mmCIF file of C-alpha atoms in Angstrom:
data_model
loop_
_atom_site.group_PDB
_atom_site.id
_atom_site.type_symbol
_atom_site.label_atom_id
_atom_site.label_comp_id
_atom_site.label_asym_id
_atom_site.label_seq_id
_atom_site.Cartn_x
_atom_site.Cartn_y
_atom_site.Cartn_z
ATOM 1 C CA THR A 486 20.708 -245.274 -185.755
ATOM 2 C CA GLY A 487 22.856 -242.376 -184.575
ATOM 3 C CA VAL A 488 25.535 -239.883 -185.485
ATOM 4 C CA MET A 489 29.263 -240.566 -185.245
ATOM 5 C CA ARG A 490 31.356 -237.435 -184.705
ATOM 6 C CA THR A 491 35.108 -237.432 -185.229
ATOM 7 C CA ASN A 492 37.327 -234.386 -185.296
ATOM 8 C CA CYS A 493 40.985 -233.499 -185.037
ATOM 9 C CA MET A 494 42.119 -229.967 -184.204
ATOM 10 C CA ASP A 495 40.872 -228.405 -187.452
ATOM 11 C CA CYS A 496 38.287 -231.069 -188.353
ATOM 12 C CA LEU A 497 39.804 -231.701 -191.777
ATOM 13 C CA ASP A 498 42.409 -234.264 -192.709
ATOM 14 C CA ARG A 499 42.538 -237.010 -190.086
ATOM 15 C CA THR A 500 38.821 -236.510 -189.503
ATOM 16 C CA ASN A 501 38.106 -237.454 -193.088
ATOM 17 C CA VAL A 502 40.340 -240.535 -192.916
ATOM 18 C CA VAL A 503 38.512 -241.835 -189.830
ATOM 19 C CA GLN A 504 35.060 -240.946 -191.162
ATOM 20 C CA SER A 505 35.769 -242.728 -194.454
ATOM 21 C CA GLU A 506 36.553 -245.928 -192.537
ATOM 22 C CA LEU A 507 33.391 -245.537 -190.470
ATOM 23 C CA ALA A 508 31.432 -244.980 -193.679
ATOM 24 C CA ARG A 509 32.825 -248.230 -195.079
ATOM 25 C CA ALA A 510 31.713 -250.175 -191.997
ATOM 26 C CA VAL A 511 28.252 -248.564 -191.925
ATOM 27 C CA LEU A 512 27.671 -249.075 -195.658
ATOM 28 C CA THR A 513 28.701 -252.736 -195.363
ATOM 29 C CA ARG A 514 26.178 -253.233 -192.565
ATOM 30 C CA GLN A 515 23.416 -251.422 -194.457
ATOM 31 C CA LEU A 516 23.975 -253.500 -197.602
ATOM 32 C CA ARG A 517 23.857 -256.706 -195.570
ATOM 33 C CA GLU A 518 20.642 -255.675 -193.829
ATOM 34 C CA ALA A 519 19.121 -254.710 -197.199
ATOM 35 C CA GLY A 520 19.939 -258.142 -198.605
ATOM 36 C CA VAL A 521 22.376 -256.834 -201.215
ATOM 37 C CA PHE A 522 25.349 -258.390 -199.404
ATOM 38 C CA SER A 523 25.472 -261.806 -197.797
ATOM 39 C CA ASP A 524 26.767 -262.132 -194.250
ATOM 40 C CA THR A 525 30.254 -262.842 -195.583
ATOM 41 C CA ASP A 526 30.391 -260.161 -198.297
ATOM 42 C CA ALA A 527 32.460 -257.019 -197.806
ATOM 43 C CA ILE A 528 33.093 -253.890 -199.850
ATOM 44 C CA ALA A 529 36.746 -254.907 -200.328
ATOM 45 C CA ILE A 530 35.760 -257.797 -202.641
ATOM 46 C CA PHE A 531 34.026 -255.398 -205.044
ATOM 47 C CA PRO A 532 36.857 -253.220 -206.501
ATOM 48 C CA GLY A 533 34.522 -250.861 -208.368
ATOM 49 C CA LEU A 534 32.405 -250.100 -205.305
ATOM 50 C CA GLN A 535 35.467 -249.763 -203.090
ATOM 51 C CA SER A 536 37.135 -247.329 -205.507
ATOM 52 C CA MET A 537 33.977 -245.245 -205.818
ATOM 53 C CA LEU A 538 33.549 -245.037 -202.029
ATOM 54 C CA ARG A 539 37.182 -244.078 -201.472
ATOM 55 C CA ASN A 540 37.155 -241.396 -204.163
ATOM 56 C CA VAL A 541 33.870 -239.905 -202.931
ATOM 57 C CA TRP A 542 35.379 -239.387 -199.489
ATOM 58 C CA ALA A 543 38.687 -238.105 -200.879
ATOM 59 C CA ASP A 544 36.843 -235.624 -203.128
ATOM 60 C CA ASN A 545 34.763 -234.537 -200.125
ATOM 61 C CA ALA A 546 37.972 -233.978 -198.149
ATOM 62 C CA ASP A 547 39.475 -231.862 -200.927
ATOM 63 C CA ALA A 548 36.313 -229.760 -201.297
ATOM 64 C CA VAL A 549 36.034 -229.017 -197.566
ATOM 65 C CA SER A 550 39.761 -228.373 -197.272
ATOM 66 C CA CYS A 551 39.843 -225.978 -200.244
ATOM 67 C CA ALA A 552 37.016 -223.943 -198.722
ATOM 68 C CA TYR A 553 38.684 -223.903 -195.311
ATOM 69 C CA SER A 554 42.429 -223.770 -195.962
ATOM 70 C CA GLY A 555 42.864 -223.035 -199.675
ATOM 71 C CA THR A 556 44.520 -226.374 -200.503
ATOM 72 C CA GLY A 557 43.488 -229.977 -200.983
ATOM 73 C CA ALA A 558 43.263 -232.235 -197.936
ATOM 74 C CA LEU A 559 46.196 -234.124 -196.473
ATOM 75 C CA LYS A 560 46.416 -237.927 -196.458
ATOM 76 C CA THR A 561 44.052 -238.336 -199.404
ATOM 77 C CA ASP A 562 46.476 -240.903 -200.843
ATOM 78 C CA PHE A 563 45.462 -243.185 -197.959
ATOM 79 C CA THR A 564 41.777 -242.398 -198.470
ATOM 80 C CA ARG A 565 41.972 -243.159 -202.200
ATOM 81 C CA THR A 566 44.267 -246.202 -202.148
ATOM 82 C CA GLY A 567 44.165 -247.528 -198.585
ATOM 83 C CA LYS A 568 47.899 -246.978 -198.031
ATOM 84 C CA ARG A 569 50.391 -244.161 -197.652
ATOM 85 C CA THR A 570 52.656 -243.412 -200.616
ATOM 86 C CA LYS A 571 55.833 -241.375 -201.111
ATOM 87 C CA MET A 572 54.102 -239.093 -203.594
ATOM 88 C CA GLY A 573 51.258 -238.615 -201.130
ATOM 89 C CA ALA A 574 53.723 -237.626 -198.404
ATOM 90 C CA LEU A 575 55.407 -235.135 -200.749
ATOM 91 C CA GLN A 576 52.018 -233.678 -201.697
ATOM 92 C CA ASP A 577 51.129 -233.354 -198.014
ATOM 93 C CA GLY A 578 54.369 -231.455 -197.438
ATOM 94 C CA ARG A 579 53.602 -229.100 -200.304
ATOM 95 C CA ASN A 580 50.056 -228.525 -199.052
ATOM 96 C CA SER A 581 51.296 -227.883 -195.516
ATOM 97 C CA VAL A 582 53.752 -225.211 -196.698
ATOM 98 C CA GLU A 583 51.074 -223.633 -198.896
ATOM 99 C CA ARG A 584 48.622 -223.625 -195.974
ATOM 100 C CA TYR A 585 51.175 -221.872 -193.773
ATOM 101 C CA VAL A 586 51.784 -219.152 -196.364
ATOM 102 C CA ARG A 587 48.101 -218.719 -197.176
ATOM 103 C CA GLY A 588 47.039 -218.752 -193.527
ATOM 104 C CA ASN A 589 49.535 -216.072 -192.522
ATOM 105 C CA PHE A 590 49.675 -213.789 -195.553
ATOM 106 C CA PHE A 591 46.554 -214.291 -197.701
ATOM 107 C CA ASP A 592 43.751 -215.545 -195.458
ATOM 108 C CA GLY A 593 42.360 -212.244 -194.169
ATOM 109 C CA GLU A 594 40.346 -211.532 -197.301
ATOM 110 C CA ARG A 595 38.933 -215.071 -197.291
ATOM 111 C CA GLN A 596 37.607 -214.604 -193.743
ATOM 112 C CA ASP A 597 36.294 -211.144 -194.631
ATOM 113 C CA ALA A 598 34.370 -212.650 -197.567
ATOM 114 C CA ILE A 599 32.871 -215.333 -195.289
ATOM 115 C CA ASP A 600 31.899 -212.737 -192.658
ATOM 116 C CA LEU A 601 30.267 -210.544 -195.298
ATOM 117 C CA LEU A 602 28.449 -213.465 -196.942
ATOM 118 C CA LEU A 603 27.094 -214.827 -193.640
ATOM 119 C CA GLY A 604 25.996 -211.424 -192.369
ATOM 120 C CA ALA A 605 28.505 -211.269 -189.527
ATOM 121 C CA TYR A 606 29.455 -207.829 -190.839
ATOM 122 C CA ARG A 607 26.947 -205.182 -191.884
ATOM 123 C CA VAL A 608 28.167 -202.414 -194.160
ATOM 124 C CA LYS A 609 27.830 -198.949 -192.603
ATOM 125 C CA PRO A 610 28.189 -196.271 -195.302
ATOM 126 C CA ASP A 611 29.082 -193.510 -192.823
ATOM 127 C CA SER A 612 31.777 -195.440 -190.938
ATOM 128 C CA ALA A 613 35.499 -195.303 -191.642
ATOM 129 C CA SER A 614 36.982 -197.871 -193.992
ATOM 130 C CA PRO A 615 38.074 -201.050 -192.177
ATOM 131 C CA PHE A 616 40.805 -201.486 -194.796
ATOM 132 C CA ALA A 617 42.925 -198.501 -193.783
ATOM 133 C CA ASP A 618 46.660 -199.124 -194.056
ATOM 134 C CA GLU A 619 48.024 -199.647 -190.526
ATOM 135 C CA GLN A 620 51.581 -200.724 -191.295
ATOM 136 C CA THR A 621 54.388 -198.556 -190.009
ATOM 137 C CA LEU A 622 56.882 -197.062 -192.434
ATOM 138 C CA GLU A 623 59.609 -199.303 -191.033
ATOM 139 C CA ALA A 624 57.556 -202.433 -191.751
ATOM 140 C CA LYS A 625 57.019 -201.327 -195.347
ATOM 141 C CA ALA A 626 60.751 -200.604 -195.695
ATOM 142 C CA LEU A 627 61.601 -204.078 -194.380
ATOM 143 C CA VAL A 628 59.259 -205.730 -196.892
ATOM 144 C CA GLY A 629 60.796 -203.689 -199.701
ATOM 145 C CA THR A 630 64.266 -204.722 -198.549
ATOM 146 C CA VAL A 631 63.257 -208.386 -198.721
ATOM 147 C CA TYR A 632 62.239 -207.942 -202.377
ATOM 148 C CA VAL A 633 65.533 -206.192 -203.157
ATOM 149 C CA CYS A 634 67.525 -208.987 -201.474
ATOM 150 C CA LEU A 635 65.663 -211.692 -203.362
ATOM 151 C CA PHE A 636 66.191 -209.850 -206.657
ATOM 152 C CA MET A 637 69.927 -209.567 -205.978
ATOM 153 C CA LEU A 638 70.194 -213.255 -205.056
ATOM 154 C CA PHE A 639 68.387 -214.310 -208.230
ATOM 155 C CA TYR A 640 70.645 -211.981 -210.204
ATOM 156 C CA ALA A 641 73.730 -213.559 -208.625
ATOM 157 C CA PHE A 642 72.403 -217.019 -209.495
ATOM 158 C CA PHE A 643 71.560 -216.342 -213.142
ATOM 159 C CA TYR A 644 74.323 -213.786 -213.862
ATOM 160 C CA PRO A 645 77.200 -214.702 -211.511
ATOM 161 C CA ARG A 646 80.135 -212.345 -211.217
ATOM 162 C CA ASP A 647 83.183 -213.428 -213.251
ATOM 163 C CA GLY A 648 80.880 -215.956 -214.930
ATOM 164 C CA ARG A 649 81.212 -218.507 -212.093
ATOM 165 C CA TRP A 650 78.937 -219.203 -209.125
ATOM 166 C CA PHE A 651 81.810 -219.925 -206.758
ATOM 167 C CA SER A 652 84.133 -217.136 -207.744
ATOM 168 C CA LEU A 653 85.300 -215.047 -204.787
ATOM 169 C CA SER A 654 83.475 -211.905 -205.895
ATOM 170 C CA ASN A 655 80.194 -213.783 -206.467
ATOM 171 C CA VAL A 656 80.425 -215.585 -203.114
ATOM 172 C CA VAL A 657 81.057 -212.291 -201.299
ATOM 173 C CA PHE A 658 78.226 -210.594 -203.206
ATOM 174 C CA THR A 659 75.771 -213.425 -202.447
ATOM 175 C CA SER A 660 76.832 -213.744 -198.807
ATOM 176 C CA SER A 661 76.365 -210.014 -198.269
ATOM 177 C CA TRP A 662 72.761 -210.089 -199.484
ATOM 178 C CA VAL A 663 72.036 -213.264 -197.502
ATOM 179 C CA ALA A 664 73.322 -211.477 -194.389
ATOM 180 C CA VAL A 665 71.093 -208.473 -195.105
ATOM 181 C CA LEU A 666 68.134 -210.807 -195.613
ATOM 182 C CA ALA A 667 68.855 -212.540 -192.288
ATOM 183 C CA LEU A 668 68.988 -209.177 -190.496
ATOM 184 C CA VAL A 669 65.659 -208.173 -192.033
ATOM 185 C CA PHE A 670 63.981 -211.398 -190.919
ATOM 186 C CA SER A 671 65.440 -210.904 -187.451
ATOM 187 C CA ALA A 672 63.980 -207.388 -187.278
ATOM 188 C CA VAL A 673 60.605 -208.612 -188.525
ATOM 189 C CA LYS A 674 60.500 -211.426 -185.981
ATOM 190 C CA ALA A 675 61.455 -209.083 -183.145
ATOM 191 C CA SER A 676 59.085 -206.198 -183.843
ATOM 192 C CA HIS A 677 56.766 -206.614 -186.819
ATOM 193 C CA THR A 678 55.524 -210.208 -186.991
ATOM 194 C CA ALA A 679 51.865 -209.563 -186.210
ATOM 195 C CA GLU A 680 51.884 -206.291 -188.103
ATOM 196 C CA LEU A 681 52.768 -208.055 -191.355
ATOM 197 C CA LEU A 682 50.216 -210.850 -190.989
ATOM 198 C CA ASN A 683 47.094 -210.719 -193.121
ATOM 199 C CA TRP A 684 44.371 -210.220 -190.491
ATOM 200 C CA PRO A 685 40.618 -210.157 -191.217
ATOM 201 C CA ARG A 686 39.409 -206.554 -191.170
ATOM 202 C CA LEU A 687 35.606 -206.573 -191.155
ATOM 203 C CA VAL A 688 34.841 -208.286 -187.837
ATOM 204 C CA ALA A 689 36.745 -207.126 -184.765
ATOM 205 C CA ASN A 690 39.338 -209.631 -183.577
ATOM 206 C CA PRO A 691 40.091 -209.334 -179.846
ATOM 207 C CA ASN A 692 43.758 -210.189 -180.441
ATOM 208 C CA ARG A 693 44.571 -208.135 -183.505
ATOM 209 C CA PRO A 694 44.785 -204.565 -182.135
ATOM 210 C CA ALA A 695 46.807 -205.603 -179.080
ATOM 211 C CA VAL A 696 49.234 -207.678 -181.128
ATOM 212 C CA GLN A 697 49.795 -204.915 -183.659
ATOM 213 C CA HIS A 698 50.170 -202.270 -180.964
ATOM 214 C CA ALA A 699 52.616 -204.388 -179.007
ATOM 215 C CA ASN A 700 54.739 -205.480 -181.940
ATOM 216 C CA ALA A 701 54.898 -201.970 -183.338
ATOM 217 C CA ALA A 702 55.696 -200.282 -180.035
ATOM 218 C CA LEU A 703 57.566 -202.586 -177.651
ATOM 219 C CA THR A 704 60.665 -202.241 -179.818
ATOM 220 C CA LEU A 705 60.854 -198.681 -181.103
ATOM 221 C CA PRO A 706 60.728 -198.405 -184.906
ATOM 222 C CA LEU A 707 63.945 -197.385 -186.604
ATOM 223 C CA LEU A 708 62.742 -193.929 -187.632
ATOM 224 C CA ASP A 709 61.525 -193.192 -184.101
ATOM 225 C CA ARG A 710 64.877 -194.219 -182.668
ATOM 226 C CA LEU A 711 66.683 -191.870 -185.057
ATOM 227 C CA LEU A 712 64.351 -188.873 -185.176
ATOM 228 C CA SER A 713 62.159 -188.788 -182.069
ATOM 229 C CA THR A 714 62.760 -186.607 -179.046
ATOM 230 C CA PRO A 715 63.524 -188.284 -175.704
ATOM 231 C CA GLU A 716 60.038 -187.309 -174.499
ATOM 232 C CA LYS A 717 58.355 -189.093 -177.426
ATOM 233 C CA LYS A 718 60.481 -192.183 -176.909
ATOM 234 C CA ALA A 719 59.455 -192.252 -173.260
ATOM 235 C CA ALA A 720 55.806 -191.850 -174.248
ATOM 236 C CA LEU A 721 56.023 -194.820 -176.613
ATOM 237 C CA ARG A 722 57.232 -196.919 -173.683
ATOM 238 C CA SER A 723 54.518 -195.631 -171.380
ATOM 239 C CA ASP A 724 52.054 -197.663 -169.362
ATOM 240 C CA ASP A 725 49.678 -197.671 -172.331
ATOM 241 C CA ILE A 726 51.799 -200.429 -173.871
ATOM 242 C CA THR A 727 51.442 -202.578 -170.767
ATOM 243 C CA LYS A 728 47.696 -201.979 -170.716
ATOM 244 C CA ALA A 729 47.343 -202.968 -174.377
ATOM 245 C CA TRP A 730 49.584 -206.011 -174.008
ATOM 246 C CA PRO A 731 49.543 -207.218 -170.381
ATOM 247 C CA THR A 732 51.234 -210.556 -171.080
ATOM 248 C CA ASP A 733 54.448 -211.727 -172.704
ATOM 249 C CA LYS A 734 52.546 -214.174 -174.911
ATOM 250 C CA LYS A 735 52.583 -213.413 -178.634
ATOM 251 C CA LEU A 736 50.201 -215.075 -181.056
ATOM 252 C CA ALA A 737 52.460 -214.595 -184.066
#
């Protein structure tokens, strides 16, 4: 008797594939020792049992993955059928993209709910709200600009100028908004990446304040560049920035 532990980086997808194969081997041995199987019998010669075992492990993978990442597990086509399929690979790609979006922009509330449920955070009625808006005005303006650009691009697709997608006026119109969108993403990547991520709020994260401070201050926000006095600009580039962010490494 004993315990077999297998884990990949996040202890989800490949872990489940390996554990399902170990479960098959252990169950085969147990059934032989119990006298249900002969020494030559194997689970593979009983299609009903094999299908049930595979689906139990695939369903387990999906349940754990949904709780952890918000999507079903990867590689469940192999767990369910014993081989990789094109549809399974496409589903894995979809789940990977969805995990990236959820993990960066929607996962903070999930972690807050877990911290509250497990007692990692205790509500203090007299303390300030942990959900205060900390985004700079420039970050909000950049997000709004992204929505405007996407609206204009959809408009150009469904209602093209001159009635044709590839007319000169429609190409110029579309290219202009694509260029604006590229500039916005460049500005976000340079100065506001961590600020726009969806961080957990209830339990203090040792990286979150430093990342937000650094990304909001190392490159001066647009309004500060236009409106601030030289003294304020110098203060924003003071040693406090170095103290809050002593390394060039960025987590986002």
